[in-house]
Amino acid sequence: MEKMVALPDETLVPAIGQGTWLLGEQSGKRGKEAEALKTGIEAGMTLIDTAEMYGDGKSEELIGEVITGYDRNRLFLVSKVYPHNAGRKRIGKSCTETLKRLGTDYLDLYLLHWRGSIPLAETVECMEQLKKEGKILRWGVSNFDTEDMEELWRVPEGKNCAVNQVLYHLASRGIEYDLLPWMREHGVPVMAYCPLAQAGDLKRGLYESPVLSEIGAAHGCSISQVLLAFAIRNGDIIAIPRTGKKEHALDNAKAAELELTEEELLELDRVFSAPAGKVYLDIV
Ligand code: NDP
């Protein structure tokens, strides 16, 4: 993995990490999924994204099993707290249980999964407290649109936000209009979820697109690799594809080596146009 993205505190993380939604939920698949995650780690995808929500903790437990035997300092573990747990009453318990399932004593990054009814100021205060206690190194948000980020910036210590994780892929480029420029202006990276549009499920026909096949063929790469190279093309987006297969994990890690040419990017723009006006955040 050669491409890295700098966080606001200058920590470098791999531009392609590993998503884990739906992993660990079916006992018959756990072995293969664990193997895929290990293969991914060894290929440089040391950033692993999970959430207390995923399989009600089963995804975190699977990661916990996978990472025993790896040097914890070389991993970058991200988890997310449910909005209804992201306040003074419950965040401590949520975080402790996440740490227990992961078998670690700190998270590299803890995200508010999406906005709920607990005031942002309270969530930020709680995140800062978890930092002081050493349970998390930094915090961020997820599914925040531009207005939410602006509101966060008005909250005390809200500017300590390290990442905003949102849906982004070639066929869903809405954030390029105002959210991505806002994030760039404020020096906070975007973490792109569903970077493969769930293998095309979120956008019918994506994997049958002739332009993607042509670009892939020109580089000897798969369509998934072209999609990942597109997502991380500017050096300030982290993509977190999920796979339960080790051959796909290798594919995804190798996508970091693929450089799309100016012409190819123009061709992609022609078919999958960038937004001409405000598009509200896509969410799954
Ligand atoms: P992705 O866009 O990552 O697509 C996953 C699908 O792509 C799977 O079906 C997988 O199947 C397939 N796939 C992966 N790699 C390849 C490959 N190289 N070739 C062919 N197919 C491939 O979807 P997700 O929804 O999982 O999003 C990624 C991650 O983002 C999640 O796992 C989660 O961690 C995070 N997320 C966060 C959200 C939030 O609200 N913050 C919301 C949604 C996701 P296979 O197993 O067969 O490889």
Coordinates of C-alpha atoms in Angstrom, one line a residue, residues 37-276:
L37 CA -9.3 -9.5 6.7
K38 CA -5.9 -11.0 7.5
T39 CA -4.9 -11.0 3.8
G40 CA -6.0 -7.4 3.7
I41 CA -4.0 -6.4 6.7
E42 CA -0.9 -8.1 5.3
A43 CA -1.4 -6.3 2.0
G44 CA -1.3 -3.0 3.8
M45 CA -5.0 -2.3 4.5
T46 CA -4.3 -1.8 8.2
L47 CA -7.2 0.6 8.7
I48 CA -10.3 -1.4 9.7
D49 CA -13.8 0.2 9.9
T50 CA -16.5 -1.3 12.1
A51 CA -19.4 -0.2 14.3
E52 CA -21.3 -1.4 17.4
M53 CA -24.3 -1.7 15.1
Y54 CA -22.7 -4.2 12.8
G55 CA -24.2 -7.6 13.6
D56 CA -24.9 -6.3 17.1
G57 CA -21.2 -6.5 17.9
K58 CA -20.4 -9.6 15.8
S59 CA -18.3 -7.6 13.3
E60 CA -16.2 -6.1 16.2
E61 CA -15.8 -9.6 17.7
L62 CA -14.5 -11.0 14.4
I63 CA -12.0 -8.2 14.1
G64 CA -11.0 -8.9 17.7
E65 CA -10.1 -12.5 16.7
V66 CA -8.4 -11.4 13.5
I67 CA -6.1 -8.9 15.1
T68 CA -4.6 -11.1 17.8
G69 CA -1.1 -11.8 16.6
Y70 CA -0.7 -8.4 14.8
D71 CA 1.2 -5.5 16.3
R72 CA -1.6 -3.2 17.6
N73 CA 0.4 -0.1 16.9
R74 CA 0.5 -0.9 13.2
L75 CA -3.3 -1.1 13.0
F76 CA -5.8 1.8 12.8
L77 CA -9.1 0.7 14.3
V78 CA -12.3 2.7 13.6
S79 CA -15.6 2.1 15.3
K80 CA -18.9 4.0 15.5
V81 CA -21.3 4.7 18.3
Y82 CA -25.1 4.6 17.7
P83 CA -26.6 8.2 17.9
H84 CA -28.8 7.2 20.8
N85 CA -25.7 6.0 22.8
A86 CA -23.6 9.1 21.9
G87 CA -24.4 11.1 25.1
R88 CA -23.2 11.3 28.7
K89 CA -25.4 8.5 29.9
R90 CA -24.3 5.8 27.6
I91 CA -21.2 6.5 25.5
G92 CA -18.8 5.3 28.2
K93 CA -20.5 1.9 28.2
S94 CA -20.7 1.7 24.4
C95 CA -17.0 2.5 24.0
T96 CA -15.9 0.0 26.7
E97 CA -18.0 -2.8 25.2
T98 CA -16.6 -2.0 21.7
L99 CA -13.0 -2.1 23.1
K100 CA -13.8 -5.4 24.9
R101 CA -15.1 -7.0 21.7
L102 CA -12.1 -5.8 19.7
G103 CA -9.8 -7.0 22.4
T104 CA -7.9 -3.7 22.6
D105 CA -7.6 -0.8 25.0
Y106 CA -8.0 2.1 22.6
L107 CA -9.6 3.0 19.3
D108 CA -7.7 5.1 16.8
L109 CA -10.9 6.8 15.7
Y110 CA -14.4 6.8 17.1
L111 CA -17.2 8.1 14.9
L112 CA -20.8 9.3 15.6
H113 CA -22.6 6.9 13.2
W114 CA -25.2 9.5 12.2
R115 CA -26.9 12.5 13.8
G116 CA -29.6 11.7 16.3
S117 CA -31.4 13.7 19.0
I118 CA -28.5 14.1 21.4
P119 CA -27.1 17.7 21.0
L120 CA -23.8 17.8 19.1
A121 CA -22.2 19.8 21.9
E122 CA -22.8 16.9 24.3
T123 CA -21.5 14.3 22.0
V124 CA -18.3 16.3 21.3
E125 CA -17.8 16.8 25.1
C126 CA -18.1 13.1 25.6
M127 CA -15.7 12.3 22.8
E128 CA -13.2 14.7 24.3
Q129 CA -13.6 13.0 27.6
L130 CA -12.9 9.6 26.0
K131 CA -9.8 11.1 24.6
K132 CA -8.7 12.2 28.0
E133 CA -9.3 8.8 29.4
G134 CA -7.1 7.3 26.7
K135 CA -9.9 5.1 25.3
I136 CA -9.9 6.8 21.9
L137 CA -7.1 8.7 20.1
R138 CA -9.4 10.9 18.0
W139 CA -13.0 11.2 17.0
G140 CA -15.0 12.0 13.9
V141 CA -18.5 11.9 12.4
S142 CA -20.4 10.0 9.8
N143 CA -23.3 10.9 7.4
F144 CA -22.8 14.7 8.1
D145 CA -23.8 17.0 5.2
T146 CA -22.3 20.5 4.8
E147 CA -24.8 22.2 7.2
D148 CA -24.1 19.5 9.8
M149 CA -20.3 20.2 9.5
E150 CA -21.0 24.0 9.8
E151 CA -23.0 23.4 13.0
L152 CA -20.2 21.1 14.3
W153 CA -17.7 23.9 13.7
R154 CA -19.7 26.2 16.0
V155 CA -19.7 23.7 18.9
P156 CA -16.8 24.0 21.5
E157 CA -14.0 21.7 20.3
G158 CA -16.1 20.6 17.4
K159 CA -13.1 21.5 15.2
N160 CA -11.2 18.5 16.6
C161 CA -13.2 16.3 14.3
A162 CA -10.7 14.1 12.4
V163 CA -12.9 12.6 9.6
N164 CA -16.4 12.6 8.1
Q165 CA -17.4 9.2 6.7
V166 CA -20.0 9.4 3.9
L167 CA -21.2 7.5 1.0
Y168 CA -19.1 8.2 -2.1
H169 CA -18.5 6.3 -5.3
L170 CA -18.3 7.0 -9.0
A171 CA -22.0 6.9 -9.6
S172 CA -22.8 8.9 -6.5
R173 CA -20.7 12.1 -6.7
G174 CA -23.1 14.5 -4.9
I175 CA -20.5 15.4 -2.2
E176 CA -18.2 16.9 -4.9
Y177 CA -20.5 20.0 -5.1
D178 CA -20.1 21.5 -1.7
L179 CA -19.4 18.9 1.1
L180 CA -16.0 17.8 -0.3
P181 CA -14.8 21.3 -1.0
W182 CA -15.9 22.3 2.5
M183 CA -13.9 19.3 4.0
R184 CA -10.9 20.3 1.9
E185 CA -11.0 23.9 3.0
H186 CA -11.1 22.8 6.6
G187 CA -8.4 20.1 6.2
V188 CA -10.6 17.2 7.3
P189 CA -10.5 14.0 5.1
V190 CA -13.5 12.2 3.8
M191 CA -13.8 8.5 4.4
A192 CA -15.8 7.0 1.5
Y193 CA -18.2 4.2 2.4
C194 CA -19.7 2.0 -0.2
P195 CA -16.8 2.9 -2.6
L196 CA -17.9 -0.1 -4.8
A197 CA -21.5 0.9 -4.7
Q198 CA -22.0 -2.5 -3.0
A199 CA -20.6 -4.3 -6.0
G200 CA -23.0 -2.4 -8.2
D201 CA -26.1 -3.1 -6.1
L202 CA -26.6 0.6 -5.3
K203 CA -26.3 1.5 -9.0
R204 CA -27.7 -1.0 -11.5
G205 CA -25.5 -1.4 -14.5
L206 CA -22.4 0.1 -13.0
Y207 CA -20.3 -3.1 -13.3
E208 CA -21.5 -3.4 -16.9
S209 CA -20.3 0.0 -17.9
P210 CA -18.2 -0.1 -21.1
V211 CA -16.1 2.8 -20.0
L212 CA -15.1 1.1 -16.8
S213 CA -14.3 -2.2 -18.6
E214 CA -12.1 -0.3 -21.1
I215 CA -10.2 1.5 -18.5
G216 CA -9.8 -1.7 -16.5
A217 CA -8.6 -3.6 -19.5
A218 CA -6.1 -0.8 -20.4
H219 CA -4.4 -1.3 -16.9
G220 CA -5.0 -5.0 -16.6
C221 CA -7.3 -4.2 -13.6
S222 CA -10.8 -5.1 -12.4
I223 CA -13.7 -2.7 -12.4
S224 CA -13.6 -2.7 -8.6
Q225 CA -10.0 -1.5 -8.7
V226 CA -10.9 1.3 -11.1
L227 CA -13.7 2.4 -8.8
L228 CA -11.3 2.4 -5.8
A229 CA -8.6 4.3 -7.8
F230 CA -11.3 6.9 -8.7
A231 CA -12.4 7.3 -5.1
I232 CA -8.8 8.0 -3.8
R233 CA -7.5 9.9 -6.8
N234 CA -6.9 13.2 -5.1
G235 CA -5.0 11.9 -2.1
D236 CA -7.5 13.2 0.6
I237 CA -10.2 10.5 0.5
I238 CA -9.9 7.2 2.3
A239 CA -11.9 4.3 0.8
I240 CA -13.1 1.4 2.9
P241 CA -14.3 -1.4 0.6
R242 CA -15.6 -4.6 2.3
T243 CA -15.0 -8.1 1.2
G244 CA -15.3 -11.6 2.6
K245 CA -13.0 -13.1 0.1
K246 CA -9.2 -13.0 0.2
E247 CA -8.7 -12.7 -3.5
H248 CA -10.9 -9.6 -3.5
A249 CA -8.9 -8.2 -0.5
L250 CA -5.7 -8.5 -2.5
D251 CA -7.4 -6.8 -5.5
N252 CA -8.6 -4.0 -3.3
A253 CA -5.2 -3.4 -1.8
K254 CA -3.5 -3.4 -5.2
A255 CA -5.9 -0.7 -6.4
A256 CA -3.8 1.8 -4.6
E257 CA -1.1 1.3 -7.3
L258 CA -3.5 2.2 -10.1
E259 CA -3.1 5.8 -11.4
L260 CA -5.9 6.9 -13.7
T261 CA -4.8 9.2 -16.5
E262 CA -6.3 12.7 -17.1
E263 CA -8.0 11.4 -20.2
E264 CA -9.5 8.5 -18.3
L265 CA -10.8 10.8 -15.6
L266 CA -12.4 13.0 -18.3
E267 CA -14.0 10.0 -19.9
L268 CA -15.4 9.0 -16.5
D269 CA -16.7 12.5 -16.0
R270 CA -18.5 12.3 -19.3
V271 CA -20.4 9.1 -18.3
F272 CA -20.7 9.7 -14.6
S273 CA -21.1 13.4 -14.3
A274 CA -20.1 15.4 -11.3
P275 CA -23.0 17.4 -9.7
A276 CA -23.9 20.8 -11.2

